[in-house]
Amino acid sequence: MTKAFDGIRVVDTTHVLAGPFASYQMAVLGAEVIKVESPNAPDQARMQGSDRALNDIGMGTAFMAQASNKKTLALDLKTPEGREAMMRLISTADVFVENYRPGAFDELGLGYEEMSKLNPKLIYCSISAFGSTGPRRKQTAYDNVIQAFSGMMAMTGHGDGRPLKSGAPVVDYATGTTAALAISTALFQRERNGGKGQFVDVSMLDVALILSSSHLTGYLWNGKHPEQKGNTFPFATIGCYQAADVPIMIAASNLQQQRRLWTALGREDMIKTDNNQRLDAHAEESDALSKIIGTMTADYWEEFLQKRRIPAARIRRMEETLSDHQVANQQVLYKHAVPNSAINGLTVPVAAFNLSDSQPEVTLPPQPMGAQSTEILTQLGYEAEEIEAMRAAGAIN
């Protein structure tokens, strides 16, 4: 069955998480993704993850989480031969993605202006910390630095003033998702404007601000900086409460849900008719809920509340979440079968959505650096002797 990006070639020179995740989302939807790495400086995520043995062979779990379905080409762009091969490759591409310092590819003669002349249909996506323009354009960052800069960390914590980053690299993966959407948008527009490509600029800072939209809008309205709330919310019927064993998160958010909650708990006297009453009664409601929830286990309350259409979930560790039947039902994970390989049994996330007509799919396990170098260069017209000469010169591995 035809997939959304069948026939689309993506040249991916990104590294770490955000950029590789963007191209990965296209790869599981049918795009041919060619990952280009320097033989002397491979993607640093290859050496990062939960298994040191895999890190040592350049197949770290941080890398493999978004490396399936990608061919790999090891190419040194600092050599004339490497740049020439890259230009040949870009001339055949629909999409080019990079996430280095803005201007770095211009210095190599591989910037958007030059590449759009070489290939007018090219969608050229640049992912960076602060964007390709502005006074901070050349500054670099990772997810945690952007969380610090954007205000996300300042509003996250237990109310003691100490900032706290998110446990997961949410800015990285949100940036990758945003880039995939932006590239998809540009490809869709190309179909409508006679096949003309365009430049796509994705900033991690912009993504972090979008992730903070409701807080940002509130601050811009009244100048009140979002306070650290920990696991508490403006309404006491939304929050984390200690059950008899472990904590449970409850989210009786709207007036109807809070009515159902207090009715189910036999405390109809606590029902409010408007949200201002709920705000004013936070301390009283919180105290009442703490006493009630503490009488039974979190599992008991989760089942009790969910049956009454009140959102609630016991706090789970990852192993508990992944063993839940709902995860298997959604097909969000894929287990690789690669006999006689160090990564046999590797399980990776695929995509956070399902399609009835062209399901996201994993077809190729993560590859060692340069695994398809000869194959790709041969497709670009290089003879065997030329490829060996490039290898001897260190332009490829």
mmCIF file of N, CA and C in Angstrom, residues 80-133:
data_model
loop_
_atom_site.group_PDB
_atom_site.id
_atom_site.type_symbol
_atom_site.label_atom_id
_atom_site.label_comp_id
_atom_site.label_asym_id
_atom_site.label_seq_id
_atom_site.Cartn_x
_atom_site.Cartn_y
_atom_site.Cartn_z
ATOM 1 N N PRO A 80 36.959 18.266 -0.407
ATOM 2 C CA PRO A 80 36.321 18.584 -1.694
ATOM 3 C C PRO A 80 35.512 17.413 -2.240
ATOM 4 N N GLU A 81 36.064 16.200 -2.075
ATOM 5 C CA GLU A 81 35.364 15.019 -2.579
ATOM 6 C C GLU A 81 34.047 14.804 -1.845
ATOM 7 N N GLY A 82 34.060 15.044 -0.529
ATOM 8 C CA GLY A 82 32.846 14.893 0.256
ATOM 9 C C GLY A 82 31.789 15.905 -0.134
ATOM 10 N N ARG A 83 32.208 17.145 -0.345
ATOM 11 C CA ARG A 83 31.249 18.188 -0.745
ATOM 12 C C ARG A 83 30.679 17.910 -2.126
ATOM 13 N N GLU A 84 31.514 17.429 -3.031
ATOM 14 C CA GLU A 84 31.041 17.100 -4.373
ATOM 15 C C GLU A 84 29.997 15.977 -4.313
ATOM 16 N N ALA A 85 30.265 14.964 -3.503
ATOM 17 C CA ALA A 85 29.299 13.862 -3.363
ATOM 18 C C ALA A 85 28.003 14.358 -2.743
ATOM 19 N N MET A 86 28.114 15.256 -1.760
ATOM 20 C CA MET A 86 26.909 15.795 -1.135
ATOM 21 C C MET A 86 26.079 16.580 -2.139
ATOM 22 N N MET A 87 26.726 17.365 -2.977
ATOM 23 C CA MET A 87 25.971 18.127 -3.974
ATOM 24 C C MET A 87 25.272 17.208 -4.966
ATOM 25 N N ARG A 88 25.935 16.136 -5.338
ATOM 26 C CA ARG A 88 25.275 15.157 -6.214
ATOM 27 C C ARG A 88 24.045 14.573 -5.524
ATOM 28 N N LEU A 89 24.221 14.275 -4.250
ATOM 29 C CA LEU A 89 23.108 13.682 -3.496
ATOM 30 C C LEU A 89 21.958 14.673 -3.356
ATOM 31 N N ILE A 90 22.268 15.908 -3.015
ATOM 32 C CA ILE A 90 21.223 16.920 -2.837
ATOM 33 C C ILE A 90 20.494 17.185 -4.150
ATOM 34 N N SER A 91 21.195 17.058 -5.268
ATOM 35 C CA SER A 91 20.541 17.289 -6.559
ATOM 36 C C SER A 91 19.452 16.265 -6.829
ATOM 37 N N THR A 92 19.490 15.121 -6.124
ATOM 38 C CA THR A 92 18.469 14.079 -6.312
ATOM 39 C C THR A 92 17.402 14.101 -5.223
ATOM 40 N N ALA A 93 17.537 15.023 -4.255
ATOM 41 C CA ALA A 93 16.692 14.985 -3.055
ATOM 42 C C ALA A 93 15.456 15.861 -3.183
ATOM 43 N N ASP A 94 14.455 15.502 -2.393
ATOM 44 C CA ASP A 94 13.271 16.343 -2.211
ATOM 45 C C ASP A 94 13.424 17.216 -0.978
ATOM 46 N N VAL A 95 14.110 16.676 0.041
ATOM 47 C CA VAL A 95 14.237 17.364 1.323
ATOM 48 C C VAL A 95 15.680 17.244 1.804
ATOM 49 N N PHE A 96 16.188 18.332 2.358
ATOM 50 C CA PHE A 96 17.495 18.345 3.017
ATOM 51 C C PHE A 96 17.283 18.899 4.418
ATOM 52 N N VAL A 97 17.796 18.183 5.429
ATOM 53 C CA VAL A 97 17.608 18.614 6.813
ATOM 54 C C VAL A 97 18.968 18.705 7.503
ATOM 55 N N GLU A 98 19.214 19.829 8.176
ATOM 56 C CA GLU A 98 20.445 19.982 8.959
ATOM 57 C C GLU A 98 20.119 20.694 10.262
ATOM 58 N N ASN A 99 20.933 20.434 11.294
ATOM 59 C CA ASN A 99 20.707 21.112 12.576
ATOM 60 C C ASN A 99 22.016 21.558 13.220
ATOM 61 N N TYR A 100 22.876 22.141 12.378
ATOM 62 C CA TYR A 100 24.125 22.699 12.871
ATOM 63 C C TYR A 100 23.966 24.207 13.105
ATOM 64 N N ARG A 101 25.035 24.829 13.545
ATOM 65 C CA ARG A 101 25.030 26.275 13.757
ATOM 66 C C ARG A 101 24.617 26.986 12.471
ATOM 67 N N PRO A 102 23.671 27.932 12.553
ATOM 68 C CA PRO A 102 23.284 28.666 11.346
ATOM 69 C C PRO A 102 24.503 29.280 10.662
ATOM 70 N N GLY A 103 24.610 29.068 9.364
ATOM 71 C CA GLY A 103 25.740 29.563 8.599
ATOM 72 C C GLY A 103 26.802 28.515 8.343
ATOM 73 N N ALA A 104 26.814 27.428 9.109
ATOM 74 C CA ALA A 104 27.850 26.405 8.957
ATOM 75 C C ALA A 104 27.824 25.782 7.569
ATOM 76 N N PHE A 105 26.641 25.515 7.043
ATOM 77 C CA PHE A 105 26.564 24.905 5.716
ATOM 78 C C PHE A 105 26.807 25.931 4.610
ATOM 79 N N ASP A 106 26.521 27.190 4.873
ATOM 80 C CA ASP A 106 26.877 28.243 3.913
ATOM 81 C C ASP A 106 28.387 28.293 3.737
ATOM 82 N N GLU A 107 29.116 28.155 4.835
ATOM 83 C CA GLU A 107 30.578 28.199 4.788
ATOM 84 C C GLU A 107 31.154 27.037 3.982
ATOM 85 N N LEU A 108 30.404 25.951 3.886
ATOM 86 C CA LEU A 108 30.833 24.794 3.104
ATOM 87 C C LEU A 108 30.360 24.865 1.658
ATOM 88 N N GLY A 109 29.629 25.932 1.323
ATOM 89 C CA GLY A 109 29.055 26.030 -0.015
ATOM 90 C C GLY A 109 27.832 25.178 -0.201
ATOM 91 N N LEU A 110 27.208 24.802 0.934
ATOM 92 C CA LEU A 110 26.041 23.917 0.896
ATOM 93 C C LEU A 110 24.813 24.570 1.521
ATOM 94 N N GLY A 111 24.797 25.906 1.560
ATOM 95 C CA GLY A 111 23.668 26.631 2.128
ATOM 96 C C GLY A 111 22.468 26.636 1.203
ATOM 97 N N TYR A 112 21.379 27.184 1.700
ATOM 98 C CA TYR A 112 20.131 27.141 0.938
ATOM 99 C C TYR A 112 20.229 27.859 -0.398
ATOM 100 N N GLU A 113 20.837 29.031 -0.436
ATOM 101 C CA GLU A 113 20.888 29.791 -1.682
ATOM 102 C C GLU A 113 21.552 28.991 -2.795
ATOM 103 N N GLU A 114 22.677 28.378 -2.470
ATOM 104 C CA GLU A 114 23.386 27.608 -3.484
ATOM 105 C C GLU A 114 22.649 26.320 -3.833
ATOM 106 N N MET A 115 22.133 25.634 -2.822
ATOM 107 C CA MET A 115 21.478 24.351 -3.076
ATOM 108 C C MET A 115 20.135 24.521 -3.798
ATOM 109 N N SER A 116 19.465 25.638 -3.590
ATOM 110 C CA SER A 116 18.206 25.863 -4.298
ATOM 111 C C SER A 116 18.448 26.150 -5.783
ATOM 112 N N LYS A 117 19.625 26.683 -6.101
ATOM 113 C CA LYS A 117 19.988 26.848 -7.516
ATOM 114 C C LYS A 117 20.284 25.499 -8.135
ATOM 115 N N LEU A 118 20.962 24.652 -7.368
ATOM 116 C CA LEU A 118 21.277 23.309 -7.847
ATOM 117 C C LEU A 118 20.018 22.475 -8.020
ATOM 118 N N ASN A 119 19.062 22.642 -7.085
ATOM 119 C CA ASN A 119 17.846 21.827 -7.072
ATOM 120 C C ASN A 119 16.675 22.713 -6.664
ATOM 121 N N PRO A 120 16.015 23.380 -7.614
ATOM 122 C CA PRO A 120 14.947 24.337 -7.289
ATOM 123 C C PRO A 120 13.753 23.735 -6.539
ATOM 124 N N LYS A 121 13.559 22.431 -6.629
ATOM 125 C CA LYS A 121 12.410 21.802 -5.950
ATOM 126 C C LYS A 121 12.719 21.458 -4.494
ATOM 127 N N LEU A 122 13.950 21.726 -4.043
ATOM 128 C CA LEU A 122 14.409 21.267 -2.735
ATOM 129 C C LEU A 122 13.716 21.984 -1.581
ATOM 130 N N ILE A 123 13.254 21.192 -0.611
ATOM 131 C CA ILE A 123 12.805 21.719 0.677
ATOM 132 C C ILE A 123 14.012 21.640 1.613
ATOM 133 N N TYR A 124 14.523 22.790 2.026
ATOM 134 C CA TYR A 124 15.746 22.864 2.819
ATOM 135 C C TYR A 124 15.358 23.270 4.237
ATOM 136 N N CYS A 125 15.482 22.342 5.183
ATOM 137 C CA CYS A 125 15.061 22.591 6.561
ATOM 138 C C CYS A 125 16.271 22.755 7.466
ATOM 139 N N SER A 126 16.321 23.899 8.133
ATOM 140 C CA SER A 126 17.380 24.176 9.096
ATOM 141 C C SER A 126 16.784 24.211 10.497
ATOM 142 N N ILE A 127 17.280 23.355 11.366
ATOM 143 C CA ILE A 127 16.845 23.297 12.765
ATOM 144 C C ILE A 127 17.982 23.830 13.628
ATOM 145 N N SER A 128 17.691 24.791 14.479
ATOM 146 C CA SER A 128 18.750 25.360 15.315
ATOM 147 C C SER A 128 18.182 25.773 16.663
ATOM 148 N N ALA A 129 19.060 26.220 17.537
ATOM 149 C CA ALA A 129 18.641 26.596 18.884
ATOM 150 C C ALA A 129 17.747 27.821 18.882
ATOM 151 N N PHE A 130 18.169 28.874 18.158
ATOM 152 C CA PHE A 130 17.455 30.147 18.226
ATOM 153 C C PHE A 130 16.941 30.634 16.875
ATOM 154 N N GLY A 131 17.109 29.860 15.820
ATOM 155 C CA GLY A 131 16.647 30.284 14.510
ATOM 156 C C GLY A 131 17.787 30.829 13.663
ATOM 157 N N SER A 132 17.515 31.029 12.390
ATOM 158 C CA SER A 132 18.564 31.428 11.445
ATOM 159 C C SER A 132 18.779 32.934 11.379
ATOM 160 N N THR A 133 17.959 33.718 12.079
ATOM 161 C CA THR A 133 18.124 35.164 12.108
ATOM 162 C C THR A 133 18.096 35.647 13.557
#
